[in-house]
Short mmCIF file of C-alpha atoms in Angstrom, two decimals:
data_model
loop_
_atom_site.label_atom_id
_atom_site.label_comp_id
_atom_site.label_asym_id
_atom_site.label_seq_id
_atom_site.Cartn_x
_atom_site.Cartn_y
_atom_site.Cartn_z
CA UNK H 1 112.90 124.50 91.60
CA UNK H 2 113.94 120.88 91.35
CA UNK H 3 111.08 118.99 89.68
CA UNK H 4 110.53 115.33 88.86
CA UNK H 5 107.29 113.86 87.52
CA UNK H 6 107.05 110.11 88.06
CA UNK H 7 104.44 108.07 86.18
CA UNK H 8 103.15 104.68 87.30
CA UNK H 9 100.70 103.69 84.60
CA UNK H 10 98.23 106.55 84.66
CA UNK H 11 99.17 107.61 88.19
CA UNK H 12 101.38 110.69 88.58
CA UNK H 13 103.65 111.54 91.50
CA UNK H 14 105.74 114.66 91.94
CA UNK H 15 109.04 115.27 93.69
CA UNK H 16 109.69 118.98 94.05
CA UNK H 17 112.57 120.55 95.90
CA UNK H 18 114.23 123.81 96.82
CA UNK H 19 117.58 124.14 95.01
CA UNK H 20 119.07 126.22 97.82
CA UNK H 21 118.12 124.24 100.93
CA UNK H 22 117.76 120.86 99.11
CA UNK H 23 114.52 120.31 101.05
CA UNK H 24 111.73 118.59 99.12
CA UNK H 25 108.17 117.30 99.18
CA UNK H 26 106.75 114.20 97.53
CA UNK H 27 103.16 114.38 96.27
CA UNK H 28 100.90 111.35 95.79
CA UNK H 29 103.52 108.57 95.99
CA UNK H 30 102.61 105.11 94.69
CA UNK H 31 103.80 102.05 96.60
CA UNK H 32 105.56 100.36 93.66
CA UNK H 33 107.85 103.34 93.17
CA UNK H 34 109.31 103.69 96.66
CA UNK H 35 112.87 102.83 95.66
CA UNK H 36 112.64 105.11 92.63
CA UNK H 37 111.57 108.08 94.75
CA UNK H 38 114.41 107.49 97.16
CA UNK H 39 116.86 107.11 94.29
CA UNK H 40 115.72 110.33 92.65
CA UNK H 41 115.99 112.24 95.91
CA UNK H 42 119.48 110.89 96.49
CA UNK H 43 120.55 111.71 92.94
CA UNK H 44 119.38 115.30 93.34
CA UNK H 45 120.77 115.62 96.85
CA UNK H 46 117.30 116.25 98.29
CA UNK H 47 115.90 115.54 101.74
CA UNK H 48 112.17 114.80 101.58
CA UNK H 49 110.56 116.83 104.37
CA UNK H 50 106.90 116.09 103.67
CA UNK H 51 105.00 113.22 102.03
CA UNK H 52 101.63 114.44 100.76
CA UNK H 53 98.47 112.65 99.66
CA UNK H 54 96.09 115.00 97.86
CA UNK H 55 93.15 112.72 98.66
CA UNK H 56 92.20 109.19 99.66
CA UNK H 57 93.14 107.15 96.61
CA UNK H 58 90.78 104.42 95.40
CA UNK H 59 92.72 103.15 92.40
CA UNK H 60 96.24 102.66 93.71
CA UNK H 61 98.11 102.08 96.92
CA UNK H 62 99.61 105.09 98.63
CA UNK H 63 103.25 104.84 99.66
CA UNK H 64 102.91 107.73 102.09
CA UNK H 65 102.92 105.69 105.29
CA UNK H 66 105.89 103.51 104.34
CA UNK H 67 107.95 106.44 103.07
CA UNK H 68 107.19 108.52 106.13
CA UNK H 69 108.55 105.78 108.36
CA UNK H 70 111.71 105.38 106.31
CA UNK H 71 112.32 109.11 105.97
CA UNK H 72 111.15 110.23 109.40
CA UNK H 73 108.95 112.76 107.62
CA UNK H 74 105.30 113.61 108.33
CA UNK H 75 102.43 112.44 106.16
CA UNK H 76 100.40 115.46 105.08
CA UNK H 77 96.69 115.32 104.19
CA UNK H 78 93.61 117.47 104.49
CA UNK H 79 92.05 117.48 107.93
CA UNK H 80 89.14 115.32 106.74
CA UNK H 81 91.36 112.45 105.61
CA UNK H 82 90.41 109.16 107.30
CA UNK H 83 94.02 107.94 107.27
CA UNK H 84 95.08 107.29 110.89
CA UNK H 85 98.74 107.64 109.94
CA UNK H 86 98.42 111.29 108.82
CA UNK H 87 100.73 113.46 110.94
CA UNK H 88 99.90 116.92 109.62
CA UNK H 89 96.32 117.72 108.64
CA UNK H 90 95.92 120.93 106.67
CA UNK H 91 93.09 123.43 106.75
CA UNK H 92 92.02 125.30 103.64
CA UNK H 93 94.51 128.04 102.78
CA UNK H 94 97.33 126.82 105.00
CA UNK H 95 100.90 126.75 103.71
CA UNK H 96 103.70 124.24 103.72
CA UNK H 97 107.06 125.97 103.60
CA UNK H 98 109.93 123.90 102.22
CA UNK H 99 113.08 125.96 101.93
CA UNK H 100 112.17 128.73 99.49
CA UNK H 101 109.11 126.84 98.24
CA UNK H 102 105.61 127.54 99.49
CA UNK H 103 102.69 125.22 98.82
CA UNK H 104 99.21 126.48 99.54
CA UNK H 105 96.50 123.93 100.28
CA UNK H 106 93.13 124.53 98.62
CA UNK H 107 90.32 122.34 99.92
CA UNK H 108 88.55 121.09 96.79
CA UNK H 109 86.07 118.36 97.78
CA UNK H 110 84.07 116.49 95.18
CA UNK H 111 86.14 113.54 94.05
CA UNK H 112 86.52 112.82 97.76
CA UNK H 113 85.65 114.99 100.70
CA UNK H 114 89.34 115.27 101.71
CA UNK H 115 90.61 116.37 98.28
CA UNK H 116 93.08 119.22 98.11
CA UNK H 117 94.95 121.04 95.37
CA UNK H 118 98.40 122.45 96.04
CA UNK H 119 99.26 125.84 94.62
CA UNK H 120 103.00 126.42 94.15
CA UNK H 121 104.63 129.19 92.12
CA UNK H 122 103.59 128.82 88.48
CA UNK H 123 101.64 125.59 88.86
CA UNK H 124 98.90 123.79 90.72
CA UNK H 125 98.91 120.12 91.67
CA UNK H 126 95.26 119.23 91.29
CA UNK H 127 95.08 115.67 92.59
CA UNK H 128 91.93 114.11 91.15
CA UNK H 129 89.92 117.33 91.26
CA UNK H 130 90.93 118.49 87.79
CA UNK H 131 92.48 116.15 85.25
CA UNK H 132 93.77 116.90 81.77
CA UNK H 133 90.68 116.81 79.61
CA UNK H 134 88.55 115.41 82.43
CA UNK H 135 87.75 115.67 86.13
CA UNK H 136 87.83 113.29 89.04
CA UNK H 137 84.86 110.94 89.25
CA UNK H 138 82.28 111.45 92.00
CA UNK H 139 80.70 108.00 92.28
CA UNK H 140 83.16 106.51 94.77
CA UNK H 141 82.96 106.78 98.60
CA UNK H 142 82.61 110.42 99.79
CA UNK H 143 82.33 111.66 96.20
CA UNK H 144 79.89 114.52 95.61
CA UNK H 145 79.17 116.10 92.19
CA UNK H 146 77.68 119.21 93.78
CA UNK H 147 80.86 119.76 95.79
CA UNK H 148 83.02 119.09 92.74
CA UNK H 149 81.15 121.76 90.77
CA UNK H 150 81.87 124.30 93.52
CA UNK H 151 85.51 123.25 93.80
CA UNK H 152 86.07 123.55 90.06
CA UNK H 153 84.05 126.59 89.06
CA UNK H 154 84.42 128.60 92.26
CA UNK H 155 88.02 127.77 93.19
CA UNK H 156 90.29 126.02 90.68
CA UNK H 157 89.08 127.66 87.48
CA UNK H 158 89.30 131.10 89.07
CA UNK H 159 93.05 130.72 89.52
CA UNK H 160 95.50 132.42 87.17
CA UNK H 161 94.77 131.00 83.68
CA UNK H 162 98.51 130.72 83.05
CA UNK H 163 99.05 128.25 85.89
CA UNK H 164 100.29 124.84 84.82
CA UNK H 165 98.05 121.95 85.83
CA UNK H 166 99.71 118.79 87.16
CA UNK H 167 97.09 116.16 88.09
CA UNK H 168 97.40 112.91 90.03
CA UNK H 169 96.37 110.98 86.91
CA UNK H 170 97.15 111.30 83.22
CA UNK H 171 96.36 108.35 81.01
CA UNK H 172 97.55 109.80 77.68
CA UNK H 173 101.08 110.92 78.53
CA UNK H 174 100.42 114.63 78.17
CA UNK H 175 102.28 115.53 81.38
CA UNK H 176 100.59 118.82 82.17
CA UNK H 177 98.14 121.40 80.93
CA UNK H 178 97.13 124.93 81.98
CA UNK H 179 94.04 126.37 83.61
CA UNK H 180 93.30 128.28 80.40
CA UNK H 181 93.59 125.15 78.26
CA UNK H 182 91.25 123.23 80.52
CA UNK H 183 88.66 126.00 80.52
CA UNK H 184 88.76 126.08 76.75
CA UNK H 185 89.08 122.40 75.86
CA UNK H 186 88.07 120.14 78.75
CA UNK H 187 84.74 118.54 77.68
CA UNK H 188 83.39 118.24 81.19
CA UNK H 189 84.04 121.88 81.95
CA UNK H 190 81.84 122.95 79.05
CA UNK H 191 78.88 122.01 81.27
CA UNK H 192 79.00 125.34 83.09
CA UNK H 193 75.43 125.17 84.34
CA UNK H 194 75.42 123.57 87.79
CA UNK H 195 72.50 121.22 87.16
CA UNK H 196 73.88 120.08 83.81
CA UNK H 197 77.31 119.42 85.30
CA UNK H 198 75.89 117.46 88.23
CA UNK H 199 73.64 115.41 85.94
CA UNK H 200 76.60 114.62 83.67
CA UNK H 201 78.74 113.46 86.61
CA UNK H 202 75.94 111.24 87.91
CA UNK H 203 75.59 109.46 84.58
CA UNK H 204 79.20 108.81 83.54
CA UNK H 205 78.81 105.05 84.17
CA UNK H 206 82.51 104.48 84.71
CA UNK H 207 83.86 101.05 85.60
CA UNK H 208 85.15 100.57 89.13
CA UNK H 209 88.92 100.76 89.71
CA UNK H 210 90.58 97.36 89.67
CA UNK H 211 91.80 97.48 93.26
CA UNK H 212 88.94 99.57 94.69
CA UNK H 213 88.20 97.59 97.85
CA UNK H 214 91.80 96.88 98.79
CA UNK H 215 93.04 100.36 97.91
CA UNK H 216 90.37 102.05 100.00
CA UNK H 217 90.93 99.67 102.89
CA UNK H 218 94.66 100.17 103.02
CA UNK H 219 94.69 103.89 102.24
CA UNK H 220 91.98 104.63 104.79
CA UNK H 221 93.26 102.38 107.56
CA UNK H 222 97.01 102.17 107.10
CA UNK H 223 96.72 98.39 106.84
CA UNK H 224 98.85 96.27 104.55
CA UNK H 225 98.08 95.12 101.05
CA UNK H 226 98.28 91.44 100.13
CA UNK H 227 101.19 92.26 97.84
CA UNK H 228 102.99 94.00 100.68
CA UNK H 229 102.51 91.03 102.98
CA UNK H 230 103.83 88.70 100.26
CA UNK H 231 106.84 90.94 99.60
CA UNK H 232 107.68 91.11 103.30
CA UNK H 233 107.34 87.33 103.61
CA UNK H 234 109.47 86.72 100.51
CA UNK H 235 112.21 88.91 101.95
CA UNK H 236 112.54 86.63 104.98
CA UNK H 237 112.64 83.18 103.38
CA UNK H 238 114.87 81.34 100.91
CA UNK H 239 113.41 79.48 97.94
CA UNK H 240 114.02 76.11 96.29
CA UNK H 241 113.63 75.78 92.51
CA UNK H 242 111.26 73.36 90.84
CA UNK H 243 114.18 71.71 89.06
CA UNK H 244 116.05 71.07 92.29
CA UNK H 245 112.99 69.55 93.91
CA UNK H 246 112.28 67.46 90.79
CA UNK H 247 115.83 66.05 90.96
CA UNK H 248 115.33 65.11 94.61
CA UNK H 249 112.01 63.41 93.84
CA UNK H 250 113.43 61.55 90.82
CA UNK H 251 116.45 60.24 92.75
CA UNK H 252 114.36 59.34 95.79
CA UNK H 253 116.44 61.56 98.10
CA UNK H 254 113.86 63.91 99.53
CA UNK H 255 116.04 65.05 102.43
CA UNK H 256 113.49 67.53 103.75
CA UNK H 257 109.92 67.77 105.00
CA UNK H 258 107.78 68.77 102.03
CA UNK H 259 104.53 70.36 103.18
CA UNK H 260 101.62 70.83 100.76
CA UNK H 261 99.61 73.77 102.15
CA UNK H 262 96.56 73.42 99.86
CA UNK H 263 93.06 72.33 100.82
CA UNK H 264 92.18 68.62 100.85
CA UNK H 265 90.41 68.45 97.48
CA UNK H 266 93.42 69.94 95.71
CA UNK H 267 95.75 67.58 97.58
CA UNK H 268 93.71 64.52 96.58
CA UNK H 269 93.60 65.62 92.93
CA UNK H 270 97.38 65.43 92.72
CA UNK H 271 100.39 66.37 94.85
CA UNK H 272 104.17 66.20 94.60
CA UNK H 273 105.42 62.70 95.54
CA UNK H 274 106.66 62.57 99.11
CA UNK H 275 104.69 65.61 100.25
CA UNK H 276 102.75 65.72 103.49
CA UNK H 277 99.40 67.47 103.69
CA UNK H 278 99.07 70.37 106.13
CA UNK H 279 96.54 73.04 105.05
CA UNK H 280 97.68 76.59 105.63
CA UNK H 281 94.63 77.33 107.77
CA UNK H 282 95.65 74.60 110.25
CA UNK H 283 99.38 75.33 110.37
CA UNK H 284 99.55 77.12 113.72
CA UNK H 285 97.13 74.63 115.31
CA UNK H 286 98.98 71.49 114.20
CA UNK H 287 102.58 72.64 113.96
CA UNK H 288 103.73 71.14 117.27
CA UNK H 289 102.31 67.70 116.43
CA UNK H 290 103.29 67.68 112.77
CA UNK H 291 106.75 69.20 113.12
CA UNK H 292 108.34 68.13 116.40
CA UNK H 293 111.89 68.84 115.21
CA UNK H 294 112.57 72.62 114.93
CA UNK H 295 115.92 71.89 113.24
CA UNK H 296 114.39 70.00 110.31
CA UNK H 297 114.62 71.44 106.81
CA UNK H 298 111.08 72.23 105.69
CA UNK H 299 109.86 73.14 102.21
CA UNK H 300 106.36 74.54 101.75
CA UNK H 301 104.38 74.39 98.51
CA UNK H 302 100.93 75.42 97.31
CA UNK H 303 99.12 75.85 93.99
CA UNK H 304 100.69 79.14 92.89
CA UNK H 305 103.52 79.77 95.36
CA UNK H 306 101.99 82.62 97.33
CA UNK H 307 100.39 80.86 100.29
CA UNK H 308 103.49 78.70 100.68
CA UNK H 309 105.65 81.84 100.90
CA UNK H 310 103.49 83.20 103.72
CA UNK H 311 103.56 79.79 105.41
CA UNK H 312 107.36 79.55 105.25
CA UNK H 313 107.65 83.02 106.78
CA UNK H 314 105.28 81.96 109.55
CA UNK H 315 107.32 78.83 110.22
CA UNK H 316 110.49 80.90 110.51
CA UNK H 317 108.73 83.21 112.94
CA UNK H 318 107.75 80.14 114.96
CA UNK H 319 111.39 79.07 115.17
CA UNK H 320 111.80 76.73 112.19
CA UNK H 321 114.89 78.51 110.87
CA UNK H 322 115.42 76.11 107.97
CA UNK H 323 111.98 76.62 106.45
CA UNK H 324 111.96 77.53 102.76
CA UNK H 325 109.34 77.92 100.03
CA UNK H 326 109.07 76.34 96.61
CA UNK H 327 109.76 78.85 93.82
CA UNK H 328 106.58 78.31 91.84
CA UNK H 329 103.66 76.07 92.71
CA UNK H 330 102.01 72.76 92.03
CA UNK H 331 100.31 74.30 88.99
CA UNK H 332 103.66 74.98 87.36
CA UNK H 333 104.98 71.59 88.52
CA UNK H 334 102.01 69.98 86.78
CA UNK H 335 102.44 72.04 83.61
CA UNK H 336 106.08 71.06 83.34
CA UNK H 337 105.14 67.39 83.37
CA UNK H 338 106.72 66.46 86.69
CA UNK H 339 105.19 63.44 88.48
CA UNK H 340 102.13 63.69 90.73
CA UNK H 341 100.65 61.35 93.27
CA UNK H 342 96.86 61.11 93.34
CA UNK H 343 94.89 60.37 96.48
CA UNK H 344 96.08 60.13 100.06
CA UNK H 345 99.33 58.30 99.39
CA UNK H 346 102.43 60.33 100.37
#
């Protein structure tokens, strides 16, 4: 079996392939690693046939939808997954056959109601159901400590003790464990009484994942993250450096339309000399009056450089093909000691 374990912080993804057919599956991909997954598959001569999410992730952004589109491969989830982009929804006990590899789906709700583990040869990919030295939490949407107890003690821990455990998260770099090791050493699994286990899970008092709201929204709906929108916008626009703009301002040769996209109070507190004020929220409404010449060179700026990137992409979509964004923002301009104009003066 071809096997690659890819870590992104504490998140773990797995690329596994059949050495004969070169067919492969990718388990729990993370959006920041898309190019790495594709590079690994190409290096190993693999064709990814399935992209699998073991559950609805709340702490990172799934790359399943984007990879599926690029690879023309189905997204695989449990049948209870809310993701509208899932193409193949597995029932408990069903198999995925990839060349000579067979992956058996075990429905193991508890961390989420759509959680599955994948049994394959000498190992089990446990998602967030069973972690190394821990278990998945049950205090997030669709979590259920009663269901997790059943999934662990009546399903996962009854598997062959020699099976290797590969979870979707590992924060201490241990890579993998075994069923036997977890039964013996996992502190949470020492609470073998159902009531004690459930009470423990209900009183863990864990902090919420950093990207909880956005991760759940995007992973459940297939919508885009803010970072994805910014990356897509940045790929469609050119940028102008702060130094180049500072030279133009200093020599009084601002041969472009400089648009400050911030709100009025920020504009009044200090803006780049020669800039015109056009808040991002009014861009589409005022563009025809403010920018009558579609051939003009336009440079957008904002406080940090993100809103201006989105604005420049919007302008290009509207037909202003010479629109660009400032690389950096007014905050960095200010910190570098470049001149500012206070008040309404341009």
